[in-house]
Short mmCIF file of N, CA, C and O in Angstrom, two decimals:
data_model
loop_
_atom_site.label_atom_id
_atom_site.label_comp_id
_atom_site.label_asym_id
_atom_site.label_seq_id
_atom_site.Cartn_x
_atom_site.Cartn_y
_atom_site.Cartn_z
N UNK P 1 19.27 -28.46 16.48
CA UNK P 1 19.76 -27.47 15.53
C UNK P 1 18.85 -27.39 14.32
O UNK P 1 18.55 -26.32 13.85
N UNK P 2 18.39 -28.52 13.83
CA UNK P 2 17.55 -28.53 12.64
C UNK P 2 16.25 -27.77 12.89
O UNK P 2 15.76 -27.07 12.02
N UNK P 3 15.70 -27.87 14.08
CA UNK P 3 14.46 -27.19 14.41
C UNK P 3 14.62 -25.68 14.26
O UNK P 3 13.76 -25.00 13.74
N UNK P 4 15.72 -25.11 14.69
CA UNK P 4 15.95 -23.67 14.58
C UNK P 4 16.10 -23.22 13.13
O UNK P 4 15.59 -22.19 12.75
N UNK P 5 16.80 -24.01 12.31
CA UNK P 5 16.97 -23.60 10.92
C UNK P 5 15.64 -23.68 10.17
O UNK P 5 15.35 -22.85 9.32
N UNK P 6 14.79 -24.67 10.49
CA UNK P 6 13.48 -24.77 9.88
C UNK P 6 12.62 -23.58 10.29
O UNK P 6 11.93 -22.99 9.46
N UNK P 7 12.69 -23.20 11.54
CA UNK P 7 11.95 -22.04 12.03
C UNK P 7 12.42 -20.77 11.33
O UNK P 7 11.61 -19.94 10.92
N UNK P 8 13.70 -20.61 11.14
CA UNK P 8 14.24 -19.42 10.48
C UNK P 8 13.73 -19.33 9.04
O UNK P 8 13.37 -18.26 8.56
N UNK P 9 13.69 -20.46 8.34
CA UNK P 9 13.18 -20.48 6.97
C UNK P 9 11.71 -20.12 6.95
O UNK P 9 11.25 -19.33 6.12
N UNK P 10 10.92 -20.64 7.88
CA UNK P 10 9.50 -20.34 7.95
C UNK P 10 9.26 -18.87 8.21
O UNK P 10 8.41 -18.24 7.57
N UNK P 11 10.00 -18.29 9.12
CA UNK P 11 9.85 -16.85 9.42
C UNK P 11 10.22 -16.03 8.19
O UNK P 11 9.53 -15.07 7.86
N UNK P 12 11.27 -16.38 7.50
CA UNK P 12 11.68 -15.65 6.30
C UNK P 12 10.60 -15.73 5.23
O UNK P 12 10.31 -14.74 4.55
N UNK P 13 9.98 -16.88 5.06
CA UNK P 13 8.93 -17.02 4.07
C UNK P 13 7.72 -16.18 4.43
O UNK P 13 7.14 -15.51 3.57
N UNK P 14 7.31 -16.19 5.68
CA UNK P 14 6.17 -15.40 6.12
C UNK P 14 6.45 -13.92 5.92
O UNK P 14 5.61 -13.17 5.44
N UNK P 15 7.63 -13.46 6.25
CA UNK P 15 7.98 -12.04 6.09
C UNK P 15 7.87 -11.63 4.62
O UNK P 15 7.39 -10.54 4.32
N UNK P 16 8.26 -12.47 3.72
CA UNK P 16 8.15 -12.16 2.30
C UNK P 16 6.71 -12.07 1.84
O UNK P 16 6.37 -11.24 1.02
N UNK P 17 5.83 -12.89 2.38
CA UNK P 17 4.44 -12.91 1.97
C UNK P 17 3.70 -11.67 2.45
O UNK P 17 2.91 -11.10 1.73
N UNK P 18 3.95 -11.20 3.65
CA UNK P 18 3.17 -10.10 4.19
C UNK P 18 3.75 -8.73 3.93
O UNK P 18 3.08 -7.75 4.19
N UNK P 19 4.93 -8.60 3.41
CA UNK P 19 5.40 -7.24 3.24
C UNK P 19 6.54 -7.03 2.28
O UNK P 19 6.34 -6.46 1.23
N UNK P 20 7.69 -7.48 2.61
CA UNK P 20 8.86 -7.11 1.84
C UNK P 20 9.24 -8.18 0.82
O UNK P 20 10.39 -8.48 0.62
N UNK P 21 8.28 -8.75 0.16
CA UNK P 21 8.53 -9.80 -0.82
C UNK P 21 8.35 -9.31 -2.23
O UNK P 21 8.65 -8.18 -2.56
N UNK P 22 7.78 -10.11 -3.09
CA UNK P 22 7.69 -9.83 -4.52
C UNK P 22 6.53 -8.94 -4.96
O UNK P 22 6.50 -8.57 -6.11
N UNK P 23 5.56 -8.56 -4.13
CA UNK P 23 4.41 -7.83 -4.65
C UNK P 23 4.65 -6.41 -5.12
O UNK P 23 3.77 -5.81 -5.70
N UNK P 24 5.79 -5.80 -4.90
CA UNK P 24 6.05 -4.44 -5.35
C UNK P 24 7.44 -4.36 -5.95
O UNK P 24 8.30 -5.18 -5.64
N UNK P 25 7.65 -3.37 -6.80
CA UNK P 25 8.92 -3.25 -7.49
C UNK P 25 9.44 -1.82 -7.34
O UNK P 25 8.75 -0.87 -7.70
N UNK P 26 10.65 -1.67 -6.84
CA UNK P 26 11.23 -0.35 -6.61
C UNK P 26 11.37 0.42 -7.91
O UNK P 26 11.80 -0.11 -8.92
N UNK P 27 10.98 1.68 -7.85
CA UNK P 27 11.17 2.58 -8.97
C UNK P 27 10.16 2.49 -10.10
O UNK P 27 10.12 3.34 -10.96
N UNK P 28 9.32 1.45 -10.12
CA UNK P 28 8.40 1.26 -11.24
C UNK P 28 6.95 1.61 -10.89
O UNK P 28 6.16 1.89 -11.78
N UNK P 29 6.60 1.53 -9.62
CA UNK P 29 5.21 1.74 -9.23
C UNK P 29 4.35 0.53 -9.48
O UNK P 29 3.14 0.58 -9.35
N UNK P 30 4.98 -0.58 -9.86
CA UNK P 30 4.22 -1.81 -10.07
C UNK P 30 3.89 -2.45 -8.74
O UNK P 30 4.71 -2.51 -7.84
N UNK P 31 2.68 -2.92 -8.65
CA UNK P 31 2.18 -3.57 -7.45
C UNK P 31 1.41 -4.79 -7.93
O UNK P 31 0.50 -4.65 -8.76
N UNK P 32 1.76 -5.96 -7.46
CA UNK P 32 1.15 -7.20 -7.94
C UNK P 32 -0.35 -7.22 -7.73
O UNK P 32 -0.89 -6.60 -6.81
N UNK P 33 -1.04 -7.96 -8.58
CA UNK P 33 -2.49 -8.09 -8.50
C UNK P 33 -2.91 -8.58 -7.12
O UNK P 33 -2.32 -9.51 -6.57
N UNK P 34 -3.90 -7.91 -6.56
CA UNK P 34 -4.40 -8.27 -5.24
C UNK P 34 -3.77 -7.49 -4.10
O UNK P 34 -4.09 -7.70 -2.95
N UNK P 35 -2.87 -6.56 -4.41
CA UNK P 35 -2.15 -5.80 -3.40
C UNK P 35 -2.33 -4.29 -3.56
O UNK P 35 -2.60 -3.80 -4.65
N UNK P 36 -2.13 -3.59 -2.47
CA UNK P 36 -1.93 -2.14 -2.46
C UNK P 36 -0.53 -1.94 -1.90
O UNK P 36 -0.10 -2.66 -1.00
N UNK P 37 0.20 -0.97 -2.43
CA UNK P 37 1.60 -0.78 -2.06
C UNK P 37 1.88 0.69 -1.75
O UNK P 37 1.30 1.58 -2.37
N UNK P 38 2.76 0.91 -0.79
CA UNK P 38 3.26 2.26 -0.48
C UNK P 38 4.77 2.21 -0.37
O UNK P 38 5.34 1.20 0.02
N UNK P 39 5.40 3.32 -0.76
CA UNK P 39 6.85 3.45 -0.70
C UNK P 39 7.19 4.67 0.15
O UNK P 39 6.48 5.68 0.12
N UNK P 40 8.30 4.63 0.85
CA UNK P 40 8.71 5.73 1.73
C UNK P 40 9.23 6.93 0.95
O UNK P 40 9.23 8.04 1.48
N UNK P 41 9.66 6.74 -0.28
CA UNK P 41 10.21 7.84 -1.08
C UNK P 41 9.35 8.10 -2.31
O UNK P 41 8.58 7.22 -2.75
N UNK P 42 9.50 9.28 -2.89
CA UNK P 42 8.83 9.60 -4.14
C UNK P 42 9.27 8.64 -5.23
O UNK P 42 10.33 8.03 -5.15
N UNK P 43 8.46 8.55 -6.26
CA UNK P 43 8.78 7.75 -7.45
C UNK P 43 8.99 6.27 -7.14
O UNK P 43 9.81 5.61 -7.78
N UNK P 44 8.26 5.77 -6.12
CA UNK P 44 8.24 4.33 -5.80
C UNK P 44 9.61 3.79 -5.41
O UNK P 44 10.01 2.71 -5.81
N UNK P 45 10.33 4.54 -4.62
CA UNK P 45 11.66 4.13 -4.16
C UNK P 45 11.69 4.06 -2.63
O UNK P 45 10.79 4.53 -1.95
N UNK P 46 12.75 3.48 -2.12
CA UNK P 46 12.94 3.37 -0.67
C UNK P 46 12.18 2.19 -0.07
O UNK P 46 11.71 1.31 -0.77
N UNK P 47 12.09 2.23 1.24
CA UNK P 47 11.37 1.18 1.98
C UNK P 47 9.94 1.10 1.46
O UNK P 47 9.34 2.12 1.15
N UNK P 48 9.39 -0.12 1.37
CA UNK P 48 8.03 -0.25 0.87
C UNK P 48 7.25 -1.30 1.64
O UNK P 48 7.81 -2.10 2.38
N UNK P 49 5.95 -1.25 1.45
CA UNK P 49 5.03 -2.18 2.10
C UNK P 49 3.94 -2.54 1.11
O UNK P 49 3.41 -1.68 0.41
N UNK P 50 3.59 -3.80 1.04
CA UNK P 50 2.50 -4.28 0.20
C UNK P 50 1.57 -5.11 1.07
O UNK P 50 2.03 -5.90 1.89
N UNK P 51 0.27 -4.90 0.91
CA UNK P 51 -0.67 -5.73 1.66
C UNK P 51 -1.86 -6.10 0.80
O UNK P 51 -2.24 -5.36 -0.11
N UNK P 52 -2.43 -7.26 1.10
CA UNK P 52 -3.52 -7.81 0.30
C UNK P 52 -4.85 -7.83 1.03
O UNK P 52 -5.84 -8.27 0.46
N UNK P 53 -4.88 -7.36 2.27
CA UNK P 53 -6.14 -7.29 3.01
C UNK P 53 -6.27 -5.89 3.62
O UNK P 53 -5.29 -5.22 3.87
N UNK P 54 -7.52 -5.49 3.84
CA UNK P 54 -7.75 -4.18 4.45
C UNK P 54 -7.22 -4.16 5.87
O UNK P 54 -7.36 -5.14 6.60
N UNK P 55 -6.60 -3.06 6.25
CA UNK P 55 -6.10 -2.92 7.61
C UNK P 55 -5.00 -1.88 7.71
O UNK P 55 -4.64 -1.23 6.72
N UNK P 56 -4.48 -1.73 8.89
CA UNK P 56 -3.40 -0.77 9.14
C UNK P 56 -2.13 -1.20 8.43
O UNK P 56 -1.87 -2.39 8.28
N UNK P 57 -1.34 -0.23 8.00
CA UNK P 57 -0.05 -0.56 7.40
C UNK P 57 0.93 -0.93 8.50
O UNK P 57 0.72 -0.61 9.67
N UNK P 58 1.99 -1.61 8.12
CA UNK P 58 3.01 -2.03 9.07
C UNK P 58 3.58 -0.81 9.80
O UNK P 58 3.79 0.25 9.21
N UNK P 59 3.85 -0.96 11.08
CA UNK P 59 4.30 0.16 11.90
C UNK P 59 5.59 0.81 11.38
O UNK P 59 5.79 2.01 11.55
N UNK P 60 6.44 0.06 10.72
CA UNK P 60 7.71 0.62 10.25
C UNK P 60 7.54 1.51 9.02
O UNK P 60 8.49 2.17 8.61
N UNK P 61 6.34 1.55 8.42
CA UNK P 61 6.10 2.44 7.29
C UNK P 61 4.90 3.35 7.56
O UNK P 61 4.58 4.23 6.77
N UNK P 62 4.27 3.20 8.72
CA UNK P 62 3.12 4.03 9.08
C UNK P 62 3.49 5.51 9.04
O UNK P 62 4.50 5.92 9.61
N UNK P 63 2.66 6.29 8.38
CA UNK P 63 2.89 7.74 8.24
C UNK P 63 4.23 8.08 7.60
O UNK P 63 4.82 9.10 7.90
N UNK P 64 4.70 7.22 6.71
CA UNK P 64 5.98 7.46 6.02
C UNK P 64 5.87 7.40 4.51
O UNK P 64 6.85 7.62 3.81
N UNK P 65 4.70 7.08 3.96
CA UNK P 65 4.56 6.88 2.52
C UNK P 65 4.64 8.19 1.74
O UNK P 65 4.02 9.18 2.10
N UNK P 66 5.42 8.15 0.66
CA UNK P 66 5.53 9.29 -0.24
C UNK P 66 5.05 8.97 -1.64
O UNK P 66 4.91 9.86 -2.47
N UNK P 67 4.81 7.69 -1.94
CA UNK P 67 4.21 7.27 -3.20
C UNK P 67 3.39 6.01 -2.95
O UNK P 67 3.61 5.30 -1.96
N UNK P 68 2.41 5.75 -3.83
CA UNK P 68 1.48 4.64 -3.60
C UNK P 68 0.98 4.07 -4.92
O UNK P 68 0.97 4.76 -5.95
N UNK P 69 0.52 2.82 -4.87
CA UNK P 69 -0.09 2.17 -6.03
C UNK P 69 -1.13 1.17 -5.52
O UNK P 69 -1.04 0.69 -4.40
N UNK P 70 -2.11 0.89 -6.37
CA UNK P 70 -3.17 -0.06 -6.00
C UNK P 70 -3.41 -1.03 -7.14
O UNK P 70 -3.35 -0.66 -8.31
N UNK P 71 -3.69 -2.27 -6.79
CA UNK P 71 -3.98 -3.29 -7.80
C UNK P 71 -4.86 -4.37 -7.18
O UNK P 71 -4.49 -5.54 -7.17
N UNK P 72 -6.00 -3.97 -6.65
CA UNK P 72 -6.92 -4.93 -6.03
C UNK P 72 -7.30 -6.04 -6.99
O UNK P 72 -7.61 -5.78 -8.15
N UNK P 73 -7.28 -7.26 -6.53
CA UNK P 73 -7.59 -8.41 -7.37
C UNK P 73 -9.06 -8.51 -7.74
O UNK P 73 -9.41 -8.75 -8.89
N UNK P 74 -9.95 -8.29 -6.78
CA UNK P 74 -11.38 -8.33 -7.03
C UNK P 74 -12.05 -7.01 -6.71
O UNK P 74 -13.21 -6.81 -7.05
N UNK P 75 -11.35 -6.11 -6.07
CA UNK P 75 -11.88 -4.80 -5.70
C UNK P 75 -11.40 -3.78 -6.71
O UNK P 75 -10.22 -3.75 -7.04
N UNK P 76 -12.29 -2.91 -7.16
CA UNK P 76 -11.88 -1.98 -8.21
C UNK P 76 -11.27 -0.69 -7.68
O UNK P 76 -10.78 0.12 -8.46
N UNK P 77 -11.27 -0.49 -6.37
CA UNK P 77 -10.68 0.73 -5.81
C UNK P 77 -10.06 0.43 -4.44
O UNK P 77 -10.41 -0.55 -3.78
N UNK P 78 -9.15 1.30 -4.04
CA UNK P 78 -8.49 1.19 -2.74
C UNK P 78 -8.46 2.56 -2.11
O UNK P 78 -8.11 3.54 -2.76
N UNK P 79 -8.84 2.61 -0.84
CA UNK P 79 -8.77 3.86 -0.08
C UNK P 79 -7.54 3.82 0.82
O UNK P 79 -7.27 2.82 1.47
N UNK P 80 -6.82 4.94 0.85
CA UNK P 80 -5.65 5.11 1.70
C UNK P 80 -6.01 6.15 2.75
O UNK P 80 -6.22 7.32 2.42
N UNK P 81 -6.13 5.72 4.01
CA UNK P 81 -6.59 6.58 5.11
C UNK P 81 -5.43 7.12 5.94
O UNK P 81 -4.38 6.49 6.04
N UNK P 82 -5.69 8.26 6.59
CA UNK P 82 -4.71 8.81 7.53
C UNK P 82 -4.99 8.39 8.96
O UNK P 82 -4.30 8.77 9.88
N UNK P 83 -6.00 7.57 9.17
CA UNK P 83 -6.35 7.06 10.49
C UNK P 83 -6.14 5.55 10.49
O UNK P 83 -6.87 4.82 9.82
N UNK P 84 -5.17 5.06 11.24
CA UNK P 84 -4.85 3.64 11.25
C UNK P 84 -5.79 2.78 12.06
O UNK P 84 -5.87 1.58 11.88
N UNK P 85 -6.55 3.39 12.97
CA UNK P 85 -7.39 2.62 13.87
C UNK P 85 -8.73 2.24 13.27
O UNK P 85 -9.35 1.27 13.68
N UNK P 86 -9.23 3.00 12.32
CA UNK P 86 -10.54 2.72 11.75
C UNK P 86 -10.61 3.27 10.33
O UNK P 86 -9.79 4.09 9.93
N UNK P 87 -11.60 2.82 9.58
CA UNK P 87 -11.80 3.30 8.22
C UNK P 87 -12.63 4.58 8.23
O UNK P 87 -13.69 4.67 7.63
N UNK P 88 -12.13 5.56 8.95
CA UNK P 88 -12.78 6.86 9.03
C UNK P 88 -11.72 7.94 8.87
O UNK P 88 -10.53 7.66 8.93
N UNK P 89 -12.15 9.16 8.69
CA UNK P 89 -11.21 10.26 8.53
C UNK P 89 -10.92 10.54 7.07
O UNK P 89 -11.64 10.12 6.17
N UNK P 90 -9.85 11.25 6.82
CA UNK P 90 -9.47 11.64 5.47
C UNK P 90 -8.88 10.45 4.72
O UNK P 90 -8.23 9.58 5.30
N UNK P 91 -9.11 10.43 3.40
CA UNK P 91 -8.58 9.36 2.56
C UNK P 91 -8.49 9.83 1.12
O UNK P 91 -9.11 10.82 0.73
N UNK P 92 -7.70 9.13 0.33
CA UNK P 92 -7.71 9.29 -1.13
C UNK P 92 -7.93 7.91 -1.73
O UNK P 92 -7.75 6.89 -1.08
N UNK P 93 -8.36 7.89 -2.99
CA UNK P 93 -8.71 6.65 -3.66
C UNK P 93 -7.82 6.45 -4.88
O UNK P 93 -7.63 7.37 -5.68
N UNK P 94 -7.28 5.25 -5.01
CA UNK P 94 -6.61 4.83 -6.23
C UNK P 94 -7.36 3.62 -6.78
O UNK P 94 -7.81 2.76 -6.02
N UNK P 95 -7.52 3.57 -8.09
CA UNK P 95 -8.20 2.45 -8.73
C UNK P 95 -7.28 1.24 -8.83
O UNK P 95 -6.06 1.37 -8.75
N UNK P 96 -7.86 0.09 -9.08
CA UNK P 96 -7.09 -1.12 -9.31
C UNK P 96 -6.48 -1.07 -10.71
O UNK P 96 -7.18 -0.82 -11.69
N UNK P 97 -5.19 -1.31 -10.80
CA UNK P 97 -4.53 -1.33 -12.11
C UNK P 97 -5.14 -2.41 -13.00
O UNK P 97 -5.42 -2.18 -14.17
N UNK P 98 -5.36 -3.60 -12.45
CA UNK P 98 -5.88 -4.71 -13.24
C UNK P 98 -7.32 -4.47 -13.68
O UNK P 98 -7.66 -4.73 -14.83
N UNK P 99 -8.18 -3.95 -12.79
CA UNK P 99 -9.60 -3.82 -13.10
C UNK P 99 -9.97 -2.51 -13.77
O UNK P 99 -10.88 -2.48 -14.59
N UNK P 100 -9.31 -1.42 -13.43
CA UNK P 100 -9.67 -0.11 -13.99
C UNK P 100 -8.65 0.39 -15.01
O UNK P 100 -9.02 1.01 -16.00
N UNK P 101 -7.37 0.18 -14.75
CA UNK P 101 -6.32 0.55 -15.68
C UNK P 101 -5.94 2.02 -15.71
O UNK P 101 -5.03 2.40 -16.41
N UNK P 102 -6.63 2.86 -14.95
CA UNK P 102 -6.30 4.29 -14.88
C UNK P 102 -6.30 4.73 -13.42
O UNK P 102 -6.98 4.14 -12.59
N UNK P 103 -5.55 5.80 -13.13
CA UNK P 103 -5.48 6.37 -11.78
C UNK P 103 -5.22 5.29 -10.73
O UNK P 103 -5.89 5.20 -9.72
N UNK P 104 -4.21 4.47 -10.96
CA UNK P 104 -3.90 3.39 -10.04
C UNK P 104 -2.62 3.61 -9.25
O UNK P 104 -2.28 2.80 -8.39
N UNK P 105 -1.91 4.70 -9.51
CA UNK P 105 -0.69 4.96 -8.75
C UNK P 105 -0.41 6.45 -8.72
O UNK P 105 -0.90 7.21 -9.55
N UNK P 106 0.39 6.83 -7.74
CA UNK P 106 0.77 8.23 -7.59
C UNK P 106 2.22 8.28 -7.11
O UNK P 106 2.53 7.79 -6.03
N UNK P 107 3.12 8.89 -7.90
CA UNK P 107 4.53 8.90 -7.56
C UNK P 107 4.94 9.94 -6.52
O UNK P 107 6.04 9.87 -5.99
N UNK P 108 4.05 10.89 -6.22
CA UNK P 108 4.42 11.96 -5.30
C UNK P 108 3.18 12.42 -4.54
O UNK P 108 2.42 13.27 -5.00
N UNK P 109 2.98 11.86 -3.36
CA UNK P 109 1.77 12.13 -2.58
C UNK P 109 1.71 13.54 -2.02
O UNK P 109 0.64 14.01 -1.63
N UNK P 110 2.81 14.26 -2.01
CA UNK P 110 2.82 15.61 -1.43
C UNK P 110 2.02 16.62 -2.25
O UNK P 110 1.60 17.65 -1.73
N UNK P 111 1.77 16.33 -3.52
CA UNK P 111 1.02 17.26 -4.35
C UNK P 111 -0.43 16.83 -4.56
O UNK P 111 -1.06 17.18 -5.55
N UNK P 112 -0.97 16.08 -3.62
CA UNK P 112 -2.31 15.54 -3.76
C UNK P 112 -2.22 14.11 -4.26
O UNK P 112 -1.19 13.70 -4.79
N UNK P 113 -3.30 13.36 -4.10
CA UNK P 113 -3.24 11.95 -4.47
C UNK P 113 -4.60 11.43 -4.94
O UNK P 113 -5.62 11.70 -4.31
N UNK P 114 -4.58 10.68 -6.02
CA UNK P 114 -5.77 9.97 -6.48
C UNK P 114 -6.99 10.84 -6.64
O UNK P 114 -6.93 11.97 -7.11
N UNK P 115 -8.13 10.28 -6.21
CA UNK P 115 -9.41 10.97 -6.28
C UNK P 115 -10.07 10.92 -4.91
O UNK P 115 -9.58 10.27 -4.00
N UNK P 116 -11.21 11.57 -4.79
CA UNK P 116 -11.96 11.55 -3.54
C UNK P 116 -12.01 12.93 -2.92
O UNK P 116 -11.35 13.87 -3.39
N UNK P 117 -12.78 13.08 -1.84
CA UNK P 117 -13.00 14.39 -1.24
C UNK P 117 -11.76 15.03 -0.62
O UNK P 117 -11.73 16.24 -0.43
N UNK P 118 -10.74 14.27 -0.33
CA UNK P 118 -9.52 14.80 0.30
C UNK P 118 -8.30 14.67 -0.60
O UNK P 118 -7.17 14.84 -0.15
N UNK P 119 -8.52 14.38 -1.87
CA UNK P 119 -7.41 14.08 -2.78
C UNK P 119 -6.48 15.27 -3.03
O UNK P 119 -5.32 15.07 -3.35
N UNK P 120 -6.95 16.48 -2.88
CA UNK P 120 -6.11 17.66 -3.14
C UNK P 120 -5.14 17.96 -2.00
O UNK P 120 -4.25 18.78 -2.15
N UNK P 121 -5.30 17.30 -0.88
CA UNK P 121 -4.44 17.55 0.28
C UNK P 121 -3.04 16.95 0.07
O UNK P 121 -2.85 16.06 -0.74
N UNK P 122 -2.09 17.43 0.84
CA UNK P 122 -0.75 16.87 0.87
C UNK P 122 -0.82 15.54 1.63
O UNK P 122 -1.13 15.51 2.82
N UNK P 123 -0.54 14.43 0.95
CA UNK P 123 -0.64 13.10 1.55
C UNK P 123 0.73 12.52 1.92
O UNK P 123 0.83 11.36 2.33
N UNK P 124 1.78 13.29 1.77
CA UNK P 124 3.10 12.80 2.12
C UNK P 124 3.17 12.48 3.62
O UNK P 124 2.80 13.30 4.45
N UNK P 125 3.63 11.30 3.95
CA UNK P 125 3.80 10.85 5.34
C UNK P 125 2.51 10.82 6.14
O UNK P 125 2.50 11.13 7.33
N UNK P 126 1.40 10.42 5.50
CA UNK P 126 0.11 10.38 6.20
C UNK P 126 -0.59 9.03 6.15
O UNK P 126 -1.52 8.80 6.94
N UNK P 127 -0.25 8.14 5.26
CA UNK P 127 -1.01 6.90 5.09
C UNK P 127 -0.80 5.97 6.28
O UNK P 127 0.33 5.63 6.63
N UNK P 128 -1.93 5.56 6.90
CA UNK P 128 -1.89 4.66 8.05
C UNK P 128 -2.73 3.41 7.86
O UNK P 128 -2.55 2.43 8.56
N UNK P 129 -3.67 3.45 6.93
CA UNK P 129 -4.59 2.33 6.75
C UNK P 129 -4.94 2.20 5.28
O UNK P 129 -5.11 3.20 4.58
N UNK P 130 -5.05 0.97 4.81
CA UNK P 130 -5.43 0.66 3.43
C UNK P 130 -6.69 -0.16 3.47
O UNK P 130 -6.77 -1.17 4.19
N UNK P 131 -7.69 0.26 2.68
CA UNK P 131 -8.98 -0.44 2.65
C UNK P 131 -9.38 -0.70 1.19
O UNK P 131 -9.53 0.25 0.41
N UNK P 132 -9.54 -1.95 0.85
CA UNK P 132 -10.01 -2.32 -0.48
C UNK P 132 -11.52 -2.12 -0.52
O UNK P 132 -12.24 -2.49 0.41
N UNK P 133 -12.03 -1.51 -1.60
CA UNK P 133 -13.43 -1.13 -1.65
C UNK P 133 -13.98 -1.22 -3.08
O UNK P 133 -13.23 -1.44 -4.02
N UNK P 134 -15.27 -1.04 -3.21
CA UNK P 134 -15.92 -1.04 -4.51
C UNK P 134 -16.56 -2.37 -4.82
O UNK P 134 -16.50 -3.32 -4.04
N UNK P 135 -17.21 -2.45 -6.00
CA UNK P 135 -17.86 -3.70 -6.42
C UNK P 135 -16.87 -4.86 -6.40
O UNK P 135 -15.70 -4.69 -6.75
N UNK P 136 -17.31 -6.00 -5.98
CA UNK P 136 -16.46 -7.18 -5.93
C UNK P 136 -15.79 -7.41 -4.60
O UNK P 136 -15.14 -8.43 -4.39
N UNK P 137 -15.93 -6.48 -3.67
CA UNK P 137 -15.30 -6.63 -2.35
C UNK P 137 -16.27 -7.20 -1.34
O UNK P 137 -17.42 -7.01 -1.39
#
Protein backbone atom coordinates (compact mmCIF):
# COMPACT_ATOMS: atom_id res chain seq x y z
CA UNK A 1 0.00 0.00 0.00
CA UNK A 2 2.78 2.43 0.85
CA UNK A 3 4.36 1.96 -2.58
CA UNK A 4 1.17 3.13 -4.32
CA UNK A 5 0.76 6.24 -2.16
CA UNK A 6 4.42 7.19 -2.77
CA UNK A 7 3.90 6.75 -6.50
CA UNK A 8 0.77 8.91 -6.40
CA UNK A 9 2.67 11.70 -4.63
CA UNK A 10 5.51 11.48 -7.18
CA UNK A 11 3.10 11.68 -10.11
CA UNK A 12 1.33 14.68 -8.56
CA UNK A 13 4.65 16.47 -8.07
CA UNK A 14 5.76 15.82 -11.65
CA UNK A 15 2.42 17.06 -13.02
CA UNK A 16 2.83 20.31 -11.13
CA UNK A 17 6.35 20.86 -12.47
CA UNK A 18 5.55 20.35 -16.15
CA UNK A 19 2.26 22.11 -16.52
CA UNK A 20 -0.47 22.85 -14.09
CA UNK A 21 1.62 24.05 -11.17
CA UNK A 22 2.81 27.43 -9.93
CA UNK A 23 4.43 28.96 -13.07
CA UNK A 24 1.30 30.83 -14.25
CA UNK A 25 -1.45 32.78 -12.56
CA UNK A 26 -5.07 32.93 -13.74
CA UNK A 27 -6.33 36.32 -14.78
CA UNK A 28 -3.02 38.18 -14.33
CA UNK A 29 -0.92 37.12 -17.31
CA UNK A 30 1.96 36.45 -14.96
CA UNK A 31 4.27 33.68 -16.02
CA UNK A 32 7.19 32.66 -13.79
CA UNK A 33 10.76 33.34 -14.89
CA UNK A 34 12.00 30.69 -17.28
CA UNK A 35 8.55 29.80 -18.63
CA UNK A 36 6.23 30.56 -21.52
CA UNK A 37 2.52 30.25 -20.75
CA UNK A 38 -0.73 29.95 -22.71
CA UNK A 39 -4.32 30.10 -21.49
CA UNK A 40 -7.42 28.68 -23.19
CA UNK A 41 -9.45 31.85 -22.59
CA UNK A 42 -8.90 35.55 -23.20
CA UNK A 43 -7.41 37.65 -20.42
CA UNK A 44 -5.29 34.76 -19.05
CA UNK A 45 -8.20 32.69 -17.79
CA UNK A 46 -9.29 29.07 -18.14
CA UNK A 47 -7.14 26.02 -18.65
CA UNK A 48 -3.45 26.88 -18.95
CA UNK A 49 -0.08 25.42 -19.78
CA UNK A 50 3.41 26.56 -18.80
CA UNK A 51 6.63 25.14 -20.18
CA UNK A 52 10.30 25.87 -19.64
CA UNK A 53 11.83 24.12 -22.66
CA UNK A 54 11.26 24.49 -26.38
CA UNK A 55 8.79 22.00 -27.81
CA UNK A 56 5.18 21.18 -28.56
CA UNK A 57 2.53 22.28 -26.09
CA UNK A 58 0.61 19.66 -24.14
CA UNK A 59 -2.04 17.94 -26.27
CA UNK A 60 -4.88 19.06 -23.99
CA UNK A 61 -4.18 22.73 -24.82
CA UNK A 62 -2.83 22.33 -28.37
CA UNK A 63 -4.58 24.75 -30.73
CA UNK A 64 -6.69 26.09 -27.84
CA UNK A 65 -4.74 29.15 -26.62
CA UNK A 66 -6.52 32.50 -26.54
CA UNK A 67 -3.93 34.42 -24.49
CA UNK A 68 -0.18 34.04 -23.94
CA UNK A 69 2.80 35.33 -21.95
CA UNK A 70 6.57 34.81 -22.06
CA UNK A 71 9.24 35.09 -19.41
CA UNK A 72 12.34 33.27 -20.65
CA UNK A 73 14.99 33.01 -17.95
CA UNK A 74 18.02 33.35 -20.22
CA UNK A 75 16.31 33.82 -23.59
CA UNK A 76 15.08 37.28 -24.44
CA UNK A 77 12.29 36.18 -26.79
CA UNK A 78 9.84 33.33 -27.31
CA UNK A 79 8.24 32.22 -30.56
CA UNK A 80 4.76 30.71 -30.55
CA UNK A 81 4.27 28.50 -33.64
CA UNK A 82 1.18 27.06 -35.30
CA UNK A 83 3.12 23.93 -36.30
CA UNK A 84 3.67 21.51 -33.41
CA UNK A 85 5.99 19.14 -35.26
CA UNK A 86 8.80 21.56 -36.08
CA UNK A 87 9.98 25.13 -35.58
CA UNK A 88 8.72 26.15 -39.00
CA UNK A 89 5.61 27.85 -40.31
CA UNK A 90 3.81 30.89 -38.95
CA UNK A 91 4.71 32.30 -35.54
CA UNK A 92 4.52 35.38 -33.34
CA UNK A 93 7.12 36.60 -30.87
CA UNK A 94 6.72 37.73 -27.28
CA UNK A 95 9.67 39.13 -25.33
CA UNK A 96 10.80 37.88 -21.94
CA UNK A 97 9.17 39.84 -19.13
CA UNK A 98 12.30 39.55 -16.98
CA UNK A 99 14.85 40.41 -19.68
CA UNK A 100 12.98 42.86 -21.94
CA UNK A 101 10.08 44.11 -19.81
CA UNK A 102 7.89 45.06 -22.80
CA UNK A 103 5.67 43.13 -25.23
CA UNK A 104 5.78 40.01 -23.07
CA UNK A 105 2.11 39.06 -23.01
CA UNK A 106 -1.06 39.26 -25.05
CA UNK A 107 -4.52 38.94 -23.49
CA UNK A 108 -6.42 38.32 -26.74
CA UNK A 109 -4.68 36.42 -29.53
CA UNK A 110 -7.61 36.79 -31.94
CA UNK A 111 -6.66 40.38 -32.76
CA UNK A 112 -3.04 39.63 -33.62
CA UNK A 113 -0.20 38.81 -31.27
CA UNK A 114 3.23 40.10 -30.34
CA UNK A 115 5.65 40.94 -33.12
CA UNK A 116 7.08 39.19 -36.16
CA UNK A 117 6.07 38.58 -39.77
CA UNK A 118 2.78 36.86 -38.87
CA UNK A 119 1.84 38.92 -35.81
CA UNK A 120 -1.16 40.62 -37.47
CA UNK A 121 -2.92 37.29 -38.03
CA UNK A 122 -5.66 35.88 -35.81
CA UNK A 123 -3.76 33.59 -33.40
CA UNK A 124 -6.75 32.36 -31.41
CA UNK A 125 -6.67 28.54 -31.12
CA UNK A 126 -3.48 28.16 -33.18
CA UNK A 127 -0.49 27.78 -30.83
CA UNK A 128 1.08 24.31 -31.07
CA UNK A 129 4.76 24.85 -30.30
CA UNK A 130 6.80 27.17 -28.08
CA UNK A 131 10.44 27.93 -28.87
CA UNK A 132 12.73 30.02 -26.69
CA UNK A 133 15.05 32.13 -28.86
CA UNK A 134 17.41 35.08 -28.98
CA UNK A 135 20.72 35.89 -27.29
CA UNK A 136 21.43 33.70 -24.29
CA UNK A 137 19.70 30.60 -25.68
